[in-house]
Amino acid sequence: DQQVKQNSPSLSVQEGRISILNCDYTNSMFDYFLWYKKYPAEGPTFLISISSIKDKNEDGRFTVFLNKSAKHLSLHIVPSQPGDSAVYFCAARAGGTSYGKLTFGQGTILTVHP
Amino acid sequence: NAGVMQNPRHLVRRRGQEARLRCSPMKGHSHVYWYRQLPEEGLKFMVYLQKENIIDESGMPKERFSAEFPKEGPSILRIQQVVRGDSAAYFCASSPRQTENEKLFFGSGTQLSVL
């Protein structure tokens, strides 16, 4: 039962353009969402998060959008840089559970070409 | 300030042997989480521990797996009588407190290979 889905296994973007990574979820109890970035042979690194009471959160080049009615969130990276090439994981947390108990998607491999 | 330290980075075991994975959280962090990533999948929650206490083990397989976080020393994830299906990357994460916007800091993981 995949409660968090990232349907695009990979995404290729030109440097300077926008990267849009998508994530869908099915559990209505999720109330906090996070994006993590992972380089090979390293652990995931926190990128940005959003609470379910908001529909947008921005941090520099990274913006996360949340559409609760569609149970969909997206990560926008503008402008994309070659150093952004990594695996991006969407994660969600259900209300009433431990704060570190996250449900992860399968990941999307982002490649930014110079 | 050192990050979350996991060792070994790579561990090879034969079927039926025991695997011990160690995790030292970041300094000042008292909350430890273990996650497992199977090939081509996302990370899956296994267990949440505080010092000397297991808080949530809802993601742990019922048999052969155990975890501890003693008063002194690292957290240990122990897998007894390993099978090929246990081959995966095991990640440990830590956090200093439990707040809504708390984020986890992950170690680099231990890649377990069962022959």
PDB file of C-alpha atoms in Angstrom:
ATOM      1  CA  ASP A   1       0.000   0.000   0.000  1.00  0.00           C
ATOM      2  CA  GLN A   2       1.948   2.983  -1.341  1.00  0.00           C
ATOM      3  CA  GLN A   3       0.547   5.971   0.551  1.00  0.00           C
ATOM      4  CA  VAL A   4       3.027   8.431  -0.960  1.00  0.00           C
ATOM      5  CA  LYS A   5       3.709   8.147  -4.673  1.00  0.00           C
ATOM      6  CA  GLN A   6       6.197   9.823  -6.931  1.00  0.00           C
ATOM      7  CA  ASN A   7       5.101   8.664 -10.345  1.00  0.00           C
ATOM      8  CA  SER A   8       8.044  10.029 -12.286  1.00  0.00           C
ATOM      9  CA  PRO A   9      11.146   7.900 -11.690  1.00  0.00           C
ATOM     10  CA  SER A  10      13.335  10.480 -13.405  1.00  0.00           C
ATOM     11  CA  LEU A  11      13.383  14.048 -14.702  1.00  0.00           C
ATOM     12  CA  SER A  12      15.901  15.737 -16.969  1.00  0.00           C
ATOM     13  CA  VAL A  13      16.150  19.540 -17.102  1.00  0.00           C
ATOM     14  CA  GLN A  14      18.438  22.113 -18.671  1.00  0.00           C
ATOM     15  CA  GLU A  15      20.461  24.349 -16.390  1.00  0.00           C
ATOM     16  CA  GLY A  16      18.637  27.605 -15.661  1.00  0.00           C
ATOM     17  CA  ARG A  17      15.196  26.141 -16.338  1.00  0.00           C
ATOM     18  CA  ILE A  18      12.540  25.183 -13.822  1.00  0.00           C
ATOM     19  CA  SER A  19      12.418  21.683 -12.325  1.00  0.00           C
ATOM     20  CA  ILE A  20       9.018  20.486 -11.125  1.00  0.00           C
ATOM     21  CA  LEU A  21       8.856  17.323  -9.054  1.00  0.00           C
ATOM     22  CA  ASN A  22       5.473  15.875  -8.183  1.00  0.00           C
ATOM     23  CA  CYS A  23       4.113  13.795  -5.343  1.00  0.00           C
ATOM     24  CA  ASP A  24       0.659  12.343  -4.623  1.00  0.00           C
ATOM     25  CA  TYR A  25      -0.622  10.915  -1.368  1.00  0.00           C
ATOM     26  CA  THR A  26      -3.665   8.924  -0.318  1.00  0.00           C
ATOM     27  CA  ASN A  27      -3.748   9.167   3.486  1.00  0.00           C
ATOM     28  CA  SER A  28      -6.011  12.001   4.679  1.00  0.00           C
ATOM     29  CA  MET A  29      -4.310  11.899   8.072  1.00  0.00           C
ATOM     30  CA  PHE A  30      -1.084  13.339   6.646  1.00  0.00           C
ATOM     31  CA  ASP A  31      -0.685  16.892   7.907  1.00  0.00           C
ATOM     32  CA  TYR A  32       2.996  17.676   7.344  1.00  0.00           C
ATOM     33  CA  PHE A  33       5.031  17.196   4.204  1.00  0.00           C
ATOM     34  CA  LEU A  34       8.762  17.315   3.528  1.00  0.00           C
ATOM     35  CA  TRP A  35      11.179  17.055   0.638  1.00  0.00           C
ATOM     36  CA  TYR A  36      14.561  15.425   1.045  1.00  0.00           C
ATOM     37  CA  LYS A  37      17.465  15.362  -1.379  1.00  0.00           C
ATOM     38  CA  LYS A  38      19.859  12.438  -1.580  1.00  0.00           C
ATOM     39  CA  TYR A  39      23.240  12.144  -3.274  1.00  0.00           C
ATOM     40  CA  PRO A  40      24.766   8.718  -3.971  1.00  0.00           C
ATOM     41  CA  ALA A  41      26.406   7.089  -0.944  1.00  0.00           C
ATOM     42  CA  GLU A  42      24.976   9.735   1.375  1.00  0.00           C
ATOM     43  CA  GLY A  43      21.940   9.954   3.605  1.00  0.00           C
ATOM     44  CA  PRO A  44      18.923  12.103   2.731  1.00  0.00           C
ATOM     45  CA  THR A  45      19.229  15.805   3.488  1.00  0.00           C
ATOM     46  CA  PHE A  46      16.240  17.937   4.452  1.00  0.00           C
ATOM     47  CA  LEU A  47      15.278  20.491   1.809  1.00  0.00           C
ATOM     48  CA  ILE A  48      11.952  22.126   2.585  1.00  0.00           C
ATOM     49  CA  SER A  49       8.673  21.363   4.336  1.00  0.00           C
ATOM     50  CA  ILE A  50       5.068  22.520   4.467  1.00  0.00           C
ATOM     51  CA  SER A  51       2.279  22.188   6.977  1.00  0.00           C
ATOM     52  CA  SER A  52      -1.206  21.266   5.812  1.00  0.00           C
ATOM     53  CA  ILE A  53      -2.503  24.660   6.970  1.00  0.00           C
ATOM     54  CA  LYS A  54      -0.497  26.302   4.200  1.00  0.00           C
ATOM     55  CA  ASP A  55      -0.559  25.913   0.443  1.00  0.00           C
ATOM     56  CA  LYS A  56       2.893  27.300  -0.346  1.00  0.00           C
ATOM     57  CA  ASN A  57       6.281  27.571   1.269  1.00  0.00           C
ATOM     58  CA  GLU A  58       9.326  29.169  -0.281  1.00  0.00           C
ATOM     59  CA  ASP A  59      13.025  28.982   0.568  1.00  0.00           C
ATOM     60  CA  GLY A  60      15.382  30.567  -1.917  1.00  0.00           C
ATOM     61  CA  ARG A  61      15.251  28.661  -5.192  1.00  0.00           C
ATOM     62  CA  PHE A  62      12.920  26.026  -3.726  1.00  0.00           C
ATOM     63  CA  THR A  63       9.143  26.312  -3.437  1.00  0.00           C
ATOM     64  CA  VAL A  64       6.739  23.624  -2.311  1.00  0.00           C
ATOM     65  CA  PHE A  65       3.062  23.774  -3.240  1.00  0.00           C
ATOM     66  CA  LEU A  66       0.345  21.785  -1.506  1.00  0.00           C
ATOM     67  CA  ASN A  67      -3.096  21.058  -2.986  1.00  0.00           C
ATOM     68  CA  LYS A  68      -4.987  19.279  -0.229  1.00  0.00           C
ATOM     69  CA  SER A  69      -8.158  18.690  -2.214  1.00  0.00           C
ATOM     70  CA  ALA A  70      -6.142  16.878  -4.866  1.00  0.00           C
ATOM     71  CA  LYS A  71      -3.803  15.295  -2.296  1.00  0.00           C
ATOM     72  CA  HIS A  72      -0.913  16.538  -4.370  1.00  0.00           C
ATOM     73  CA  LEU A  73       2.263  18.438  -3.689  1.00  0.00           C
ATOM     74  CA  SER A  74       5.047  19.654  -5.905  1.00  0.00           C
ATOM     75  CA  LEU A  75       8.559  20.991  -5.534  1.00  0.00           C
ATOM     76  CA  HIS A  76       9.704  23.756  -7.858  1.00  0.00           C
ATOM     77  CA  ILE A  77      13.390  24.538  -8.287  1.00  0.00           C
ATOM     78  CA  VAL A  78      14.136  27.795 -10.093  1.00  0.00           C
ATOM     79  CA  PRO A  79      16.640  28.182 -11.604  1.00  0.00           C
ATOM     80  CA  SER A  80      17.932  24.625 -11.737  1.00  0.00           C
ATOM     81  CA  GLN A  81      21.660  24.084 -11.306  1.00  0.00           C
ATOM     82  CA  PRO A  82      23.846  21.056 -12.101  1.00  0.00           C
ATOM     83  CA  GLY A  83      24.505  20.643  -8.367  1.00  0.00           C
ATOM     84  CA  ASP A  84      20.790  19.983  -7.899  1.00  0.00           C
ATOM     85  CA  SER A  85      21.211  16.629  -9.664  1.00  0.00           C
ATOM     86  CA  ALA A  86      20.202  14.077  -7.028  1.00  0.00           C
ATOM     87  CA  VAL A  87      17.340  11.832  -5.955  1.00  0.00           C
ATOM     88  CA  TYR A  88      14.439  13.771  -4.454  1.00  0.00           C
ATOM     89  CA  PHE A  89      12.123  12.115  -1.950  1.00  0.00           C
ATOM     90  CA  CYS A  90       8.739  13.376  -0.928  1.00  0.00           C
ATOM     91  CA  ALA A  91       7.748  12.417   2.639  1.00  0.00           C
ATOM     92  CA  ALA A  92       4.663  12.839   4.793  1.00  0.00           C
ATOM     93  CA  ARG A  93       3.764  12.585   8.448  1.00  0.00           C
ATOM     94  CA  ALA A  94       0.383  11.729   9.926  1.00  0.00           C
ATOM     95  CA  GLY A  95      -1.060  13.761  12.750  1.00  0.00           C
ATOM     96  CA  GLY A  96      -0.836  12.096  16.143  1.00  0.00           C
ATOM     97  CA  THR A  97       2.221  10.039  15.255  1.00  0.00           C
ATOM     98  CA  SER A  98       5.838  10.458  16.265  1.00  0.00           C
ATOM     99  CA  TYR A  99       7.317  13.520  14.605  1.00  0.00           C
ATOM    100  CA  GLY A 100      10.090  11.522  13.020  1.00  0.00           C
ATOM    101  CA  LYS A 101       7.862   8.765  11.653  1.00  0.00           C
ATOM    102  CA  LEU A 102       7.722   9.629   7.973  1.00  0.00           C
ATOM    103  CA  THR A 103       6.254   7.864   4.955  1.00  0.00           C
ATOM    104  CA  PHE A 104       8.483   8.299   1.917  1.00  0.00           C
ATOM    105  CA  GLY A 105       7.787   8.137  -1.787  1.00  0.00           C
ATOM    106  CA  GLN A 106       9.975   6.079  -4.109  1.00  0.00           C
ATOM    107  CA  GLY A 107      12.043   9.060  -5.207  1.00  0.00           C
ATOM    108  CA  THR A 108      12.625  10.960  -8.468  1.00  0.00           C
ATOM    109  CA  ILE A 109      16.075  11.165 -10.020  1.00  0.00           C
ATOM    110  CA  LEU A 110      16.674  14.735 -11.156  1.00  0.00           C
ATOM    111  CA  THR A 111      19.402  15.395 -13.706  1.00  0.00           C
ATOM    112  CA  VAL A 112      20.264  18.994 -14.521  1.00  0.00           C
ATOM    113  CA  HIS A 113      22.321  19.347 -17.700  1.00  0.00           C
ATOM    114  CA  PRO A 114      24.790  22.222 -18.080  1.00  0.00           C
TER     115      PRO A 114
ATOM    116  CA  ASN B   1      29.650  19.334  15.181  1.00  0.00           C
ATOM    117  CA  ALA B   2      29.816  15.865  13.691  1.00  0.00           C
ATOM    118  CA  GLY B   3      26.753  14.577  11.919  1.00  0.00           C
ATOM    119  CA  VAL B   4      24.967  11.293  12.451  1.00  0.00           C
ATOM    120  CA  MET B   5      27.589   8.550  12.314  1.00  0.00           C
ATOM    121  CA  GLN B   6      26.765   5.075  11.105  1.00  0.00           C
ATOM    122  CA  ASN B   7      29.072   2.094  10.913  1.00  0.00           C
ATOM    123  CA  PRO B   8      29.987   0.024   9.201  1.00  0.00           C
ATOM    124  CA  ARG B   9      29.287   1.611   5.798  1.00  0.00           C
ATOM    125  CA  HIS B  10      29.162  -1.810   4.191  1.00  0.00           C
ATOM    126  CA  LEU B  11      28.409  -5.117   5.869  1.00  0.00           C
ATOM    127  CA  VAL B  12      28.457  -8.511   4.196  1.00  0.00           C
ATOM    128  CA  ARG B  13      26.876 -11.464   5.939  1.00  0.00           C
ATOM    129  CA  ARG B  14      26.051 -15.039   4.952  1.00  0.00           C
ATOM    130  CA  ARG B  15      22.549 -16.359   5.432  1.00  0.00           C
ATOM    131  CA  GLY B  16      21.951 -17.307   9.061  1.00  0.00           C
ATOM    132  CA  GLN B  17      24.547 -14.935  10.528  1.00  0.00           C
ATOM    133  CA  GLU B  18      23.842 -11.924  12.700  1.00  0.00           C
ATOM    134  CA  ALA B  19      24.159  -8.310  11.586  1.00  0.00           C
ATOM    135  CA  ARG B  20      24.790  -5.428  13.986  1.00  0.00           C
ATOM    136  CA  LEU B  21      24.422  -1.888  12.711  1.00  0.00           C
ATOM    137  CA  ARG B  22      25.528   1.035  14.846  1.00  0.00           C
ATOM    138  CA  CYS B  23      24.369   4.642  14.936  1.00  0.00           C
ATOM    139  CA  SER B  24      25.708   7.572  16.925  1.00  0.00           C
ATOM    140  CA  PRO B  25      23.279  10.499  16.794  1.00  0.00           C
ATOM    141  CA  MET B  26      24.357  14.099  16.465  1.00  0.00           C
ATOM    142  CA  LYS B  27      25.586  15.687  19.663  1.00  0.00           C
ATOM    143  CA  GLY B  28      22.663  16.874  21.727  1.00  0.00           C
ATOM    144  CA  HIS B  29      20.138  14.671  19.911  1.00  0.00           C
ATOM    145  CA  SER B  30      18.215  12.218  22.053  1.00  0.00           C
ATOM    146  CA  HIS B  31      15.753  10.890  19.469  1.00  0.00           C
ATOM    147  CA  VAL B  32      16.874   8.165  17.069  1.00  0.00           C
ATOM    148  CA  TYR B  33      15.018   6.640  14.136  1.00  0.00           C
ATOM    149  CA  TRP B  34      15.908   3.686  11.915  1.00  0.00           C
ATOM    150  CA  TYR B  35      14.758   3.444   8.311  1.00  0.00           C
ATOM    151  CA  ARG B  36      15.303   0.767   5.666  1.00  0.00           C
ATOM    152  CA  GLN B  37      15.519   1.310   1.932  1.00  0.00           C
ATOM    153  CA  LEU B  38      15.021  -1.700  -0.295  1.00  0.00           C
ATOM    154  CA  PRO B  39      16.240  -1.490  -3.912  1.00  0.00           C
ATOM    155  CA  GLU B  40      14.094   0.773  -6.093  1.00  0.00           C
ATOM    156  CA  GLU B  41      11.966   1.834  -3.119  1.00  0.00           C
ATOM    157  CA  GLY B  42      11.692   4.751  -0.741  1.00  0.00           C
ATOM    158  CA  LEU B  43      12.801   4.696   2.870  1.00  0.00           C
ATOM    159  CA  LYS B  44      10.516   2.834   5.250  1.00  0.00           C
ATOM    160  CA  PHE B  45      10.240   3.623   8.952  1.00  0.00           C
ATOM    161  CA  MET B  46      11.304   0.838  11.276  1.00  0.00           C
ATOM    162  CA  VAL B  47      11.657   2.091  14.847  1.00  0.00           C
ATOM    163  CA  TYR B  48      11.887   5.220  17.027  1.00  0.00           C
ATOM    164  CA  LEU B  49      13.938   5.200  20.206  1.00  0.00           C
ATOM    165  CA  GLN B  50      14.945   7.521  22.981  1.00  0.00           C
ATOM    166  CA  LYS B  51      17.633   6.727  25.512  1.00  0.00           C
ATOM    167  CA  GLU B  52      16.813   3.326  27.050  1.00  0.00           C
ATOM    168  CA  ASN B  53      13.302   3.359  25.588  1.00  0.00           C
ATOM    169  CA  ILE B  54      11.616   2.049  22.456  1.00  0.00           C
ATOM    170  CA  ILE B  55       8.889   4.567  21.654  1.00  0.00           C
ATOM    171  CA  ASP B  56       7.464   3.228  18.393  1.00  0.00           C
ATOM    172  CA  GLU B  57       8.454  -0.060  16.771  1.00  0.00           C
ATOM    173  CA  SER B  58       5.463  -0.358  14.470  1.00  0.00           C
ATOM    174  CA  GLY B  59       7.692  -0.706  11.390  1.00  0.00           C
ATOM    175  CA  MET B  60       9.911  -3.467  12.737  1.00  0.00           C
ATOM    176  CA  PRO B  61       9.476  -7.004  11.392  1.00  0.00           C
ATOM    177  CA  LYS B  62       8.017  -9.193  14.133  1.00  0.00           C
ATOM    178  CA  GLU B  63      10.903 -11.641  14.174  1.00  0.00           C
ATOM    179  CA  ARG B  64      14.708 -11.471  14.026  1.00  0.00           C
ATOM    180  CA  PHE B  65      14.908  -7.660  14.275  1.00  0.00           C
ATOM    181  CA  SER B  66      15.595  -5.699  17.444  1.00  0.00           C
ATOM    182  CA  ALA B  67      16.860  -2.240  18.329  1.00  0.00           C
ATOM    183  CA  GLU B  68      18.247  -0.540  21.382  1.00  0.00           C
ATOM    184  CA  PHE B  69      19.552   2.868  22.410  1.00  0.00           C
ATOM    185  CA  PRO B  70      21.400   2.385  25.696  1.00  0.00           C
ATOM    186  CA  LYS B  71      22.180   5.072  28.225  1.00  0.00           C
ATOM    187  CA  GLU B  72      25.772   5.068  27.059  1.00  0.00           C
ATOM    188  CA  GLY B  73      26.940   4.349  23.529  1.00  0.00           C
ATOM    189  CA  PRO B  74      25.373   4.177  20.102  1.00  0.00           C
ATOM    190  CA  SER B  75      22.011   2.870  19.033  1.00  0.00           C
ATOM    191  CA  ILE B  76      22.178  -0.690  17.691  1.00  0.00           C
ATOM    192  CA  LEU B  77      19.958  -2.338  15.101  1.00  0.00           C
ATOM    193  CA  ARG B  78      20.360  -6.090  15.340  1.00  0.00           C
ATOM    194  CA  ILE B  79      19.233  -8.593  12.724  1.00  0.00           C
ATOM    195  CA  GLN B  80      19.474 -12.240  13.691  1.00  0.00           C
ATOM    196  CA  GLN B  81      19.688 -15.118  11.202  1.00  0.00           C
ATOM    197  CA  VAL B  82      19.814 -12.826   8.193  1.00  0.00           C
ATOM    198  CA  VAL B  83      18.135 -13.819   4.930  1.00  0.00           C
ATOM    199  CA  ARG B  84      18.687 -12.510   1.394  1.00  0.00           C
ATOM    200  CA  GLY B  85      15.603 -10.303   1.686  1.00  0.00           C
ATOM    201  CA  ASP B  86      17.317  -8.323   4.452  1.00  0.00           C
ATOM    202  CA  SER B  87      19.771  -6.914   1.910  1.00  0.00           C
ATOM    203  CA  ALA B  88      19.103  -3.187   1.915  1.00  0.00           C
ATOM    204  CA  ALA B  89      20.433   0.200   2.947  1.00  0.00           C
ATOM    205  CA  TYR B  90      19.716   0.948   6.600  1.00  0.00           C
ATOM    206  CA  PHE B  91      19.613   4.605   7.579  1.00  0.00           C
ATOM    207  CA  CYS B  92      19.651   6.090  11.024  1.00  0.00           C
ATOM    208  CA  ALA B  93      18.349   9.585  11.731  1.00  0.00           C
ATOM    209  CA  SER B  94      18.316  11.765  14.817  1.00  0.00           C
ATOM    210  CA  SER B  95      16.598  14.890  16.068  1.00  0.00           C
ATOM    211  CA  PRO B  96      17.047  17.043  19.178  1.00  0.00           C
ATOM    212  CA  ARG B  97      13.410  17.306  20.182  1.00  0.00           C
ATOM    213  CA  GLN B  98       9.866  16.563  19.167  1.00  0.00           C
ATOM    214  CA  THR B  99       8.235  19.580  17.576  1.00  0.00           C
ATOM    215  CA  GLU B 100       5.948  19.894  14.604  1.00  0.00           C
ATOM    216  CA  ASN B 101       8.526  21.374  12.265  1.00  0.00           C
ATOM    217  CA  GLU B 102      11.358  19.209  13.464  1.00  0.00           C
ATOM    218  CA  LYS B 103      13.482  17.756  10.727  1.00  0.00           C
ATOM    219  CA  LEU B 104      15.537  14.623  10.818  1.00  0.00           C
ATOM    220  CA  PHE B 105      19.272  14.461  10.242  1.00  0.00           C
ATOM    221  CA  PHE B 106      20.262  11.256   8.479  1.00  0.00           C
ATOM    222  CA  GLY B 107      23.483   9.306   8.538  1.00  0.00           C
ATOM    223  CA  SER B 108      25.110   7.962   5.369  1.00  0.00           C
ATOM    224  CA  GLY B 109      23.646   4.530   5.936  1.00  0.00           C
ATOM    225  CA  THR B 110      24.871   0.953   6.198  1.00  0.00           C
ATOM    226  CA  GLN B 111      24.571  -1.172   3.079  1.00  0.00           C
ATOM    227  CA  LEU B 112      23.845  -4.728   4.178  1.00  0.00           C
ATOM    228  CA  SER B 113      24.481  -7.493   1.675  1.00  0.00           C
ATOM    229  CA  VAL B 114      23.416 -11.029   2.508  1.00  0.00           C
ATOM    230  CA  LEU B 115      25.095 -13.767   0.451  1.00  0.00           C
TER     231      LEU B 115
END
